[in-house]
Amino acid sequence: MRNKNGFSNLYLVLVFAVLYAPIFYLMYYSFNSGGTMHKFEGFTLDYYREVLQDTRLIIIMINTLVIALLSSAIAILIAIIGALAIKSVQNRRAKNTLLSLNNVLIVSPDVIIGASFLILFTIAGIKLGFVSVLLSHVAFSVPIAVLMILPHLQDMSPSLTDAARDLGASRKDVLTKVILPIIKPGIFSGFFMALTYSLDDFAVTFFVTGNGYSTLSVEIYSRARQGVSLSINALSTLIFLFTILLVVGYYFLTLKKNRQNTSEAVAEPVAEAGVPR
Amino acid sequence: MKNKGRSYYLIPYYLWIALFVIAPVLLVIYYSLFDLDGHLTLDNYVNFFTPVYLKMTLTSFWYAFLITAFSLLVAYPAAYLLTRTKHKQLWLLLIILPTWINLLLKTYAFIGIFGTFGPINNFFDLLGIGEQQILFTGFSFVFVSVYIFIPFMILPIYSALEDLNLSLLDAARDLGASGWTTFRRVIFPLTISGVRAGCMAVFIPALSLFMITRLIAGNRVITLGTAIEQHFLVTQDWGMGSTVAVFLIAIMALFMIITGGSRKGVRNEK
């Protein structure tokens, strides 16, 4: 029995080691003065200096953040409407159709989304660049945000809105004072999911970004295609730390929110994060 | 009844569906009917059934199958063992964390690890095998893809295993089933929904991811995704690219019908 336990622990540890080894490998060599990813010569912070002094890179980082925040904000507004729309449909069949249409962009591979949006923007005459990237990020963030909000809306007892209306609340009041507070956790996690989708996206952006406009993933891709450059390593260390901060922050926020209820919902929204489609 | 005439506020959402869900699919189908010179033709479809494209489709499928199979092989035991650990939430978070690191960065790490002077080749040297060409081979492509997809395979299987009623296992054992029989006849069938969801989360991206192929496999492996990217962004042959995309959409739809119902199985965990 003991032996068996030891073996299973070993397996888990091995899986985790393999999962994390490449990430730490990247981070380790970001301090290598030798300039390669295979022979560690000496400690240096040069590559960090390089990253922080690279104005082009900093502009790209700002672009990425602006796109992420803006697209998530717009997407969450459309998603609230979408969740209300799906909820308001009475017919079961129509509801399922609407849900399937909603989910199309979640299950479609990125290349298809990218290629078809490229055609769409070209036909619509939208210049490739900030606007096309923003629109496509909004577009692919909407469905996941809808799925985050919908369960909260469906769990809501209809007697609450009925009661509010009986007591004389206008439609607007019902929405802002009853519905929105109830689905707030869903809005919160939906926004967060949209944010990670946007920050993580490479393929769609790669298709719809024109010359002269770039996000971080596209930039990393074009640099990585040219071979090893340790400034990418330094950059990935910074991104890794940023990500950990974000995750830990999110984790504690949801933990605090869920303390009164149960903690079951904590892992759920995170679980769907960043599926590379 | 009370909703009649007042649902104009729903317009943005329906507009989104029309513009970004329905229109793109129709446009891809429309474009697949044109050749490079803009003539309406079925040539692209004829082309697709030539050996070049059929072979590419088959290799693409073969690689996607390998990637899915190996991911499942590694992920199932890991998910099973995870349900037996003490601090489940923490372990789960540790599984999820790597998925938050941009996939390009993880792929990039392997350029160093598998490189000619990388640690793996050093290890081979130590063993006396000598340096091997690892980058730009089918092996490295499969390995890196499996590495990237493992968390997405573990998570749905994990949640299916969590839903498993433990008394069923006791019952099986009481009735004299061996460990293997319990697994084969009780545990696995009851968690099949998680396995399906995991396979779906891996198989379709494995068919279509082009950045891993480009960075790790060079031009050795061409998947459906690489072909689409190539046609759209390099050769500018949107017609042929759309045709490949139409086939990928068809395959995806087929795959979803076959594994149908799995989504429901995963969703009811809520």
Coordinates of C-alpha atoms in Angstrom, one line a residue:
Chain A
M1 CA 0.0 0.0 0.0
R2 CA 2.8 2.4 1.0
N3 CA 4.7 1.5 -2.1
K4 CA 1.7 2.2 -4.3
N5 CA 1.3 5.6 -2.8
G6 CA 4.9 6.4 -3.4
F7 CA 4.6 5.4 -7.1
S8 CA 1.5 7.6 -7.7
N9 CA 3.1 10.6 -6.0
L10 CA 6.2 10.1 -8.2
Y11 CA 4.0 10.1 -11.3
L12 CA 2.3 13.3 -10.3
V13 CA 5.5 15.0 -9.4
L14 CA 6.9 13.9 -12.8
V15 CA 3.9 15.4 -14.7
F16 CA 4.3 18.7 -12.8
A17 CA 8.0 18.7 -13.4
V18 CA 7.5 18.3 -17.1
L19 CA 4.8 21.0 -17.1
Y20 CA 7.0 23.5 -15.4
A21 CA 10.5 22.6 -16.6
P22 CA 10.3 24.5 -20.0
I23 CA 8.9 27.6 -18.2
F24 CA 11.8 27.7 -15.7
Y25 CA 14.2 26.8 -18.4
L26 CA 13.2 30.0 -20.2
M27 CA 13.4 32.1 -17.1
Y28 CA 16.8 30.6 -16.1
Y29 CA 18.5 31.5 -19.4
S30 CA 17.1 35.0 -19.4
F31 CA 20.0 35.8 -17.0
N32 CA 22.6 34.2 -19.2
S33 CA 25.3 36.6 -20.4
G34 CA 26.4 34.0 -23.0
G35 CA 23.5 35.0 -25.3
T36 CA 22.4 31.4 -26.0
M37 CA 19.9 29.0 -24.5
H38 CA 22.3 26.2 -23.9
K39 CA 25.4 27.3 -22.1
F40 CA 25.1 29.4 -19.0
E41 CA 28.2 31.7 -18.8
G42 CA 27.4 34.3 -16.2
F43 CA 24.7 36.3 -14.6
T44 CA 23.4 39.4 -16.3
L45 CA 20.4 41.6 -16.3
D46 CA 21.2 43.0 -19.7
Y47 CA 18.2 41.5 -21.4
Y48 CA 15.8 43.0 -19.0
R49 CA 17.4 46.3 -19.6
E50 CA 17.0 45.7 -23.3
V51 CA 13.3 44.9 -22.9
L52 CA 12.6 47.9 -20.8
Q53 CA 14.5 50.2 -23.1
D54 CA 12.8 48.9 -26.3
T55 CA 10.2 51.6 -27.0
R56 CA 8.7 49.6 -29.8
L57 CA 8.1 46.7 -27.5
I58 CA 6.6 48.9 -24.8
I59 CA 4.2 50.4 -27.4
I60 CA 3.2 46.9 -28.4
M61 CA 2.6 46.0 -24.7
I62 CA 0.4 49.1 -24.3
N63 CA -1.4 48.1 -27.5
T64 CA -2.0 44.7 -26.1
L65 CA -3.4 45.9 -22.8
V66 CA -5.6 48.6 -24.4
I67 CA -7.0 46.0 -26.8
A68 CA -7.6 43.5 -24.0
L69 CA -9.3 46.0 -21.6
L70 CA -11.4 47.7 -24.3
S71 CA -12.5 44.5 -26.1
S72 CA -13.4 42.8 -22.8
A73 CA -15.5 45.8 -21.7
I74 CA -17.4 45.9 -25.0
A75 CA -17.7 42.1 -25.1
I76 CA -19.2 42.0 -21.6
L77 CA -21.9 44.5 -22.5
I78 CA -22.9 42.5 -25.5
A79 CA -22.7 39.3 -23.4
I80 CA -25.1 40.7 -20.8
I81 CA -27.6 41.5 -23.6
G82 CA -26.9 38.0 -25.0
A83 CA -27.6 36.2 -21.8
L84 CA -30.8 38.2 -21.4
A85 CA -31.7 37.3 -25.0
I86 CA -31.1 33.6 -24.4
K87 CA -33.0 33.7 -21.2
S88 CA -36.0 35.5 -22.7
V89 CA -36.5 32.8 -25.4
Q90 CA -39.3 30.5 -24.2
N91 CA -39.2 27.9 -26.9
R92 CA -36.8 25.1 -26.0
R93 CA -35.8 24.5 -29.5
A94 CA -35.1 28.1 -30.3
K95 CA -33.2 28.4 -27.1
N96 CA -30.9 25.5 -28.1
T97 CA -30.3 26.9 -31.5
L98 CA -29.4 30.3 -30.1
L99 CA -27.0 28.6 -27.6
S100 CA -25.4 26.6 -30.4
L101 CA -24.9 29.8 -32.5
N102 CA -23.4 31.4 -29.4
N103 CA -21.0 28.5 -29.0
V104 CA -19.8 28.3 -32.6
L105 CA -16.9 30.7 -32.0
I106 CA -15.8 28.8 -28.8
V107 CA -15.3 25.5 -30.6
S108 CA -14.0 26.9 -33.9
P109 CA -10.3 26.7 -34.5
D110 CA -8.5 30.0 -34.4
V111 CA -7.3 29.7 -38.0
I112 CA -10.8 29.5 -39.2
I113 CA -11.9 32.5 -37.1
G114 CA -8.9 34.4 -38.3
A115 CA -9.3 33.6 -42.0
S116 CA -13.0 34.2 -42.1
F117 CA -12.6 37.5 -40.2
L118 CA -9.9 38.5 -42.6
I119 CA -12.4 38.0 -45.5
L120 CA -15.1 39.8 -43.6
F121 CA -13.0 42.9 -42.9
T122 CA -11.7 43.0 -46.4
I123 CA -15.2 42.9 -47.8
A124 CA -16.5 45.4 -45.3
G125 CA -13.6 47.7 -46.3
I126 CA -12.3 47.9 -42.7
K127 CA -8.6 48.8 -42.7
L128 CA -6.5 46.1 -41.0
G129 CA -5.0 47.4 -37.8
F130 CA -6.4 48.6 -34.4
V131 CA -10.1 48.5 -35.4
S132 CA -10.0 45.1 -37.0
V133 CA -8.1 43.6 -34.1
L134 CA -10.4 45.2 -31.6
L135 CA -13.5 44.0 -33.4
S136 CA -12.3 40.4 -33.7
H137 CA -11.3 40.3 -30.0
V138 CA -14.7 41.6 -29.0
A139 CA -16.3 39.0 -31.3
F140 CA -14.5 35.9 -29.9
S141 CA -14.8 37.1 -26.3
V142 CA -18.6 37.4 -26.4
P143 CA -19.6 33.8 -26.3
I144 CA -17.5 32.7 -23.3
A145 CA -18.7 35.8 -21.4
V146 CA -22.3 34.8 -22.2
L147 CA -21.7 31.3 -20.8
M148 CA -20.3 32.8 -17.6
I149 CA -23.3 35.0 -17.1
L150 CA -26.1 32.7 -18.2
P151 CA -26.0 30.2 -15.2
H152 CA -26.5 33.1 -12.8
L153 CA -29.4 34.4 -14.8
Q154 CA -31.0 31.0 -15.0
D155 CA -30.6 30.4 -11.2
M156 CA -32.4 33.6 -10.5
S157 CA -35.9 33.0 -9.2
P158 CA -38.5 34.6 -11.5
S159 CA -40.5 35.7 -8.5
L160 CA -37.8 38.3 -7.8
T161 CA -38.5 40.2 -11.0
D162 CA -42.2 39.6 -10.6
A163 CA -42.1 41.0 -7.1
A164 CA -40.1 44.0 -8.2
R165 CA -42.6 44.8 -11.0
D166 CA -45.5 44.3 -8.7
L167 CA -44.0 46.8 -6.4
G168 CA -43.9 49.3 -9.2
A169 CA -40.3 49.1 -10.5
S170 CA -39.9 50.2 -14.1
R171 CA -38.2 47.8 -16.5
K172 CA -35.0 49.8 -16.2
D173 CA -35.1 49.5 -12.4
V174 CA -35.7 45.8 -12.6
L175 CA -32.6 45.5 -14.7
T176 CA -30.3 47.7 -12.7
K177 CA -31.5 47.0 -9.2
V178 CA -32.5 43.4 -9.4
I179 CA -31.0 41.5 -12.3
L180 CA -27.6 43.1 -12.6
P181 CA -26.7 42.7 -8.9
I182 CA -27.7 39.0 -9.0
I183 CA -25.6 38.3 -12.1
K184 CA -22.6 40.4 -10.9
P185 CA -20.3 37.4 -10.2
G186 CA -21.0 36.1 -13.7
I187 CA -20.2 39.5 -15.2
F188 CA -17.0 39.6 -13.2
S189 CA -15.8 36.2 -14.2
G190 CA -16.9 36.8 -17.8
F191 CA -14.9 40.0 -18.0
F192 CA -11.9 38.1 -16.6
M193 CA -12.3 35.3 -19.1
A194 CA -12.6 37.8 -22.0
L195 CA -9.4 39.5 -20.7
T196 CA -7.4 36.3 -20.8
Y197 CA -8.8 35.3 -24.2
S198 CA -7.7 38.6 -25.5
L199 CA -4.2 38.6 -23.9
D200 CA -3.6 35.0 -25.0
D201 CA -4.8 35.2 -28.5
F202 CA -2.3 34.8 -31.3
A203 CA -3.8 33.2 -34.3
V204 CA -6.8 35.4 -34.9
T205 CA -4.8 38.6 -34.3
F206 CA -2.1 37.3 -36.6
F207 CA -4.6 37.1 -39.5
V208 CA -6.4 40.4 -39.0
T209 CA -3.5 42.6 -38.0
G210 CA -2.0 44.7 -40.8
N211 CA 1.5 46.1 -41.2
G212 CA 2.6 48.4 -38.5
Y213 CA 0.2 47.2 -35.8
S214 CA 1.1 44.4 -33.6
T215 CA 0.2 42.8 -30.3
L216 CA 2.6 41.0 -27.9
S217 CA 1.9 37.4 -29.2
V218 CA 2.3 38.4 -32.8
E219 CA 5.6 40.1 -31.9
I220 CA 6.9 37.1 -30.0
Y221 CA 6.0 34.9 -32.9
S222 CA 7.9 37.0 -35.4
R223 CA 10.9 37.2 -33.1
A224 CA 10.9 33.5 -32.3
R225 CA 10.8 32.6 -36.0
Q226 CA 14.1 34.4 -36.3
G227 CA 15.7 32.1 -33.8
V228 CA 16.7 32.4 -30.2
S229 CA 17.0 35.8 -28.7
L230 CA 17.3 36.1 -24.9
S231 CA 15.2 39.3 -24.8
I232 CA 12.2 37.0 -25.5
N233 CA 13.3 35.0 -22.4
A234 CA 13.5 38.1 -20.3
L235 CA 10.1 39.2 -21.6
S236 CA 8.5 35.8 -20.8
T237 CA 9.9 36.0 -17.3
L238 CA 8.2 39.3 -16.8
I239 CA 5.0 38.0 -18.4
F240 CA 5.1 34.9 -16.1
L241 CA 5.4 37.1 -13.0
F242 CA 2.6 39.3 -14.3
T243 CA 0.4 36.3 -15.0
I244 CA 1.0 34.9 -11.5
L245 CA 0.0 38.2 -9.9
L246 CA -3.1 38.2 -12.0
V247 CA -4.1 34.7 -11.2
V248 CA -3.4 35.1 -7.5
G249 CA -5.3 38.3 -7.4
Y250 CA -8.3 36.7 -9.2
Y251 CA -8.1 33.7 -6.9
F252 CA -8.3 35.7 -3.8
L253 CA -11.0 38.0 -5.1
T254 CA -13.2 35.1 -6.0
L255 CA -12.3 33.4 -2.7
K256 CA -13.5 36.4 -0.8
K257 CA -16.7 36.7 -2.9
N258 CA -17.5 33.0 -2.5
R259 CA -16.8 32.7 1.2
Q260 CA -20.4 33.4 2.1
N261 CA -21.7 30.9 -0.4
T262 CA -19.5 28.0 -1.2
S263 CA -16.1 27.7 -2.7
E264 CA -17.2 25.4 -5.5
A265 CA -17.3 28.0 -8.2
V266 CA -13.6 29.1 -7.8
A267 CA -12.0 26.7 -10.1
E268 CA -14.7 26.6 -12.7
P269 CA -14.2 29.8 -14.6
V270 CA -10.5 29.4 -14.5
A271 CA -10.8 25.9 -15.9
E272 CA -11.7 27.0 -19.3
A273 CA -9.0 29.6 -19.6
G274 CA -7.0 30.0 -22.7
V275 CA -7.9 26.8 -24.6
P276 CA -5.7 27.1 -27.8
R277 CA -8.3 26.5 -30.4
Chain B
M1 CA -46.4 38.6 -24.4
K2 CA -45.1 41.4 -22.3
N3 CA -41.8 41.2 -24.2
K4 CA -43.4 42.0 -27.6
G5 CA -42.1 45.1 -29.2
R6 CA -39.8 45.9 -26.4
S7 CA -36.9 43.6 -27.1
Y8 CA -35.1 46.1 -29.3
Y9 CA -32.3 46.2 -26.7
L10 CA -31.4 42.7 -27.8
I11 CA -30.3 44.0 -31.2
P12 CA -26.5 44.2 -30.5
Y13 CA -26.4 40.6 -29.6
Y14 CA -28.3 39.4 -32.7
L15 CA -26.1 41.7 -34.7
W16 CA -23.1 40.0 -33.3
I17 CA -24.4 36.6 -34.2
A18 CA -25.3 37.8 -37.7
L19 CA -22.0 39.6 -38.4
F20 CA -19.4 37.4 -36.6
V21 CA -20.9 34.0 -36.5
I22 CA -23.1 33.5 -39.6
A23 CA -21.5 35.9 -42.0
P24 CA -18.0 34.5 -41.7
V25 CA -19.0 30.9 -42.3
L26 CA -21.0 32.0 -45.4
L27 CA -18.1 34.1 -46.6
V28 CA -15.7 31.2 -46.3
I29 CA -18.0 29.0 -48.3
Y30 CA -18.5 31.7 -50.9
Y31 CA -14.8 32.3 -51.3
S32 CA -14.1 28.7 -51.7
L33 CA -15.9 28.8 -55.0
F34 CA -13.5 31.3 -56.6
D35 CA -10.1 30.6 -58.1
L36 CA -7.1 33.0 -58.1
D37 CA -8.4 35.1 -61.0
G38 CA -11.8 35.5 -59.4
H39 CA -13.7 33.1 -61.6
L40 CA -16.6 31.1 -60.2
T41 CA -15.5 27.5 -60.3
L42 CA -15.4 24.2 -58.4
D43 CA -11.7 23.8 -59.2
N44 CA -10.6 24.3 -55.6
Y45 CA -12.7 21.3 -54.5
V46 CA -11.3 19.2 -57.4
N47 CA -7.8 20.3 -56.3
F48 CA -8.6 19.2 -52.7
F49 CA -9.1 15.7 -53.9
T50 CA -5.7 15.4 -55.5
P51 CA -3.1 13.3 -53.8
V52 CA -1.2 16.3 -52.5
Y53 CA -4.1 17.6 -50.4
L54 CA -5.4 14.2 -49.4
K55 CA -2.0 13.2 -48.1
M56 CA -1.8 16.4 -46.2
T57 CA -5.2 15.8 -44.7
L58 CA -4.3 12.3 -43.7
T59 CA -1.0 13.2 -42.1
S60 CA -2.8 16.0 -40.3
F61 CA -5.3 13.6 -39.0
W62 CA -2.6 11.0 -38.0
Y63 CA -0.7 13.6 -36.0
A64 CA -3.9 15.0 -34.4
F65 CA -4.8 11.4 -33.4
L66 CA -1.3 10.7 -32.0
I67 CA -1.4 14.0 -30.0
T68 CA -4.8 13.2 -28.6
A69 CA -3.9 9.6 -27.8
F70 CA -0.7 10.5 -25.9
S71 CA -2.4 13.4 -24.1
L72 CA -5.1 11.0 -22.9
L73 CA -2.5 8.4 -21.9
V74 CA -0.6 10.8 -19.7
A75 CA -3.6 12.9 -18.5
Y76 CA -6.0 10.1 -17.3
P77 CA -3.7 8.7 -14.6
A78 CA -2.7 12.2 -13.6
A79 CA -6.3 13.3 -13.3
Y80 CA -7.1 10.1 -11.3
L81 CA -4.2 10.6 -8.9
L82 CA -5.2 14.3 -8.5
T83 CA -8.6 13.3 -7.1
R84 CA -6.8 11.3 -4.5
T85 CA -4.5 14.2 -3.3
K86 CA -5.1 16.2 -0.2
H87 CA -4.9 19.8 -1.3
K88 CA -6.9 19.4 -4.5
Q89 CA -7.6 23.1 -5.1
L90 CA -4.0 23.9 -4.9
W91 CA -2.9 21.1 -7.3
L92 CA -5.6 22.1 -9.7
L93 CA -4.4 25.6 -9.7
L94 CA -0.9 24.4 -10.4
I95 CA -2.2 22.5 -13.4
I96 CA -4.1 25.5 -14.7
L97 CA -1.3 28.0 -14.2
P98 CA 0.9 26.9 -17.1
T99 CA -2.1 27.2 -19.5
W100 CA -2.0 30.9 -18.7
I101 CA 1.5 31.3 -20.1
N102 CA 1.3 32.3 -23.7
L103 CA 1.5 29.2 -25.8
L104 CA 4.1 30.8 -28.1
L105 CA 6.5 31.3 -25.2
K106 CA 6.2 27.6 -24.2
T107 CA 6.8 26.6 -27.7
Y108 CA 9.7 28.9 -27.9
A109 CA 11.3 27.2 -24.8
F110 CA 11.4 24.0 -26.7
I111 CA 13.5 25.6 -29.5
G112 CA 16.2 25.9 -26.8
I113 CA 15.5 22.5 -25.1
F114 CA 15.5 20.5 -28.3
G115 CA 18.2 22.5 -30.0
T116 CA 21.4 21.0 -31.2
F117 CA 23.3 22.0 -28.0
G118 CA 20.2 21.8 -25.8
P119 CA 19.9 19.8 -22.6
I120 CA 18.3 16.8 -24.3
N121 CA 21.2 16.5 -26.7
N122 CA 23.7 16.9 -23.9
F123 CA 21.9 14.0 -22.2
F124 CA 22.1 11.9 -25.3
D125 CA 25.8 12.8 -25.5
L126 CA 26.3 11.6 -21.9
L127 CA 24.5 8.3 -22.8
G128 CA 26.8 8.0 -25.7
I129 CA 24.1 8.1 -28.3
G130 CA 25.5 11.3 -29.7
E131 CA 23.7 14.4 -31.0
Q132 CA 20.3 13.8 -32.7
Q133 CA 18.3 16.1 -34.8
I134 CA 15.2 16.6 -32.6
L135 CA 13.9 19.9 -33.7
F136 CA 12.1 20.0 -37.0
T137 CA 10.9 16.4 -36.8
G138 CA 7.5 14.8 -36.3
F139 CA 8.5 13.7 -32.9
S140 CA 9.2 17.2 -31.6
F141 CA 5.9 18.4 -33.0
V142 CA 3.9 15.6 -31.2
F143 CA 5.9 16.1 -28.0
V144 CA 5.4 19.9 -27.8
S145 CA 1.7 19.6 -28.7
V146 CA 1.1 17.0 -26.1
Y147 CA 2.9 19.2 -23.6
I148 CA 0.7 22.1 -24.4
F149 CA -2.6 20.1 -24.4
I150 CA -2.1 18.0 -21.3
P151 CA -3.8 20.5 -18.9
F152 CA -6.9 20.7 -21.2
M153 CA -7.1 16.9 -21.2
I154 CA -6.7 16.7 -17.4
L155 CA -9.3 19.2 -16.4
P156 CA -12.5 17.7 -17.9
I157 CA -11.4 14.2 -16.9
Y158 CA -10.7 15.5 -13.4
S159 CA -14.1 17.0 -13.1
A160 CA -15.7 13.8 -14.4
L161 CA -13.7 11.7 -11.8
E162 CA -14.8 14.1 -9.1
D163 CA -18.4 13.4 -9.8
L164 CA -17.9 9.7 -9.5
N165 CA -19.7 8.2 -6.6
L166 CA -17.1 6.5 -4.5
S167 CA -19.5 4.0 -3.1
L168 CA -19.7 2.4 -6.5
L169 CA -16.1 1.5 -6.3
D170 CA -16.6 -0.1 -2.9
A171 CA -19.6 -2.0 -4.3
A172 CA -17.5 -3.3 -7.2
R173 CA -14.8 -4.4 -4.9
D174 CA -17.3 -6.0 -2.5
L175 CA -18.7 -7.9 -5.5
G176 CA -15.2 -9.3 -6.2
A177 CA -14.0 -7.2 -9.0
S178 CA -10.2 -6.8 -9.4
G179 CA -8.7 -3.3 -9.6
W180 CA -8.4 -3.5 -13.4
T181 CA -12.0 -4.8 -13.8
T182 CA -13.2 -2.0 -11.6
F183 CA -11.4 0.5 -13.8
R184 CA -12.6 -1.0 -17.1
R185 CA -16.2 -1.7 -16.1
V186 CA -17.0 1.0 -13.6
I187 CA -14.6 4.0 -13.5
F188 CA -13.8 4.4 -17.2
P189 CA -17.4 4.1 -18.5
L190 CA -18.6 6.6 -15.8
T191 CA -16.0 9.2 -16.8
I192 CA -16.3 8.8 -20.5
S193 CA -18.0 12.2 -20.8
G194 CA -14.8 13.8 -19.4
V195 CA -12.7 11.8 -21.8
R196 CA -14.9 12.9 -24.7
A197 CA -14.7 16.6 -23.7
G198 CA -10.9 16.3 -23.3
C199 CA -10.5 14.7 -26.7
M200 CA -12.6 17.4 -28.3
A201 CA -10.5 20.1 -26.6
V202 CA -7.4 18.5 -28.0
F203 CA -8.2 17.0 -31.3
I204 CA -9.6 20.0 -33.2
P205 CA -6.8 22.4 -32.1
A206 CA -4.3 19.7 -33.0
L207 CA -5.6 19.7 -36.5
S208 CA -5.4 23.4 -36.9
L209 CA -2.7 25.0 -34.8
F210 CA -0.1 26.4 -37.2
M211 CA 2.3 28.2 -34.9
I212 CA 3.7 25.0 -33.2
T213 CA 4.1 23.4 -36.6
R214 CA 5.9 26.5 -37.9
L215 CA 8.2 27.0 -35.0
I216 CA 8.9 23.4 -34.0
A217 CA 8.4 21.2 -37.0
G218 CA 9.7 23.7 -39.7
N219 CA 8.2 22.6 -42.9
R220 CA 8.4 18.9 -42.0
V221 CA 4.8 18.7 -40.8
I222 CA 2.0 20.4 -42.7
T223 CA -1.4 20.3 -41.0
L224 CA -4.7 21.7 -42.2
G225 CA -4.1 24.8 -40.1
T226 CA -0.7 25.4 -41.7
A227 CA -2.2 25.0 -45.1
I228 CA -4.9 27.6 -44.4
E229 CA -2.4 30.1 -43.0
Q230 CA -0.1 29.5 -46.0
H231 CA -2.9 30.1 -48.5
F232 CA -4.3 33.2 -46.8
L233 CA -1.1 35.0 -45.8
V234 CA 1.7 33.7 -48.0
T235 CA 0.4 32.7 -51.4
Q236 CA -2.7 34.8 -51.1
D237 CA -4.8 32.1 -52.7
W238 CA -7.9 32.8 -50.6
G239 CA -10.1 30.4 -52.6
M240 CA -8.0 27.4 -51.9
G241 CA -7.5 28.4 -48.3
S242 CA -11.3 28.8 -47.9
T243 CA -11.8 25.3 -49.4
V244 CA -9.4 23.8 -46.8
A245 CA -11.3 25.8 -44.2
V246 CA -14.6 24.5 -45.4
F247 CA -13.3 20.9 -45.0
L248 CA -12.0 21.7 -41.5
I249 CA -15.4 23.1 -40.5
A250 CA -17.1 20.0 -41.9
I251 CA -14.7 17.8 -40.0
M252 CA -15.3 19.8 -36.9
A253 CA -19.1 19.6 -37.2
L254 CA -18.9 15.8 -37.8
F255 CA -16.7 15.4 -34.8
M256 CA -19.1 17.3 -32.6
I257 CA -22.0 15.3 -33.8
I258 CA -20.1 12.0 -33.1
T259 CA -19.1 13.1 -29.6
G260 CA -22.5 14.9 -29.2
G261 CA -23.9 15.2 -25.7
S262 CA -20.5 15.3 -24.1
R263 CA -20.9 19.0 -23.5
K264 CA -24.0 18.4 -21.5
G265 CA -22.1 15.8 -19.4
V266 CA -19.5 18.3 -18.5
R267 CA -21.8 21.2 -18.0
N268 CA -23.9 19.6 -15.3
E269 CA -21.0 19.8 -12.9
K270 CA -22.2 23.3 -12.1

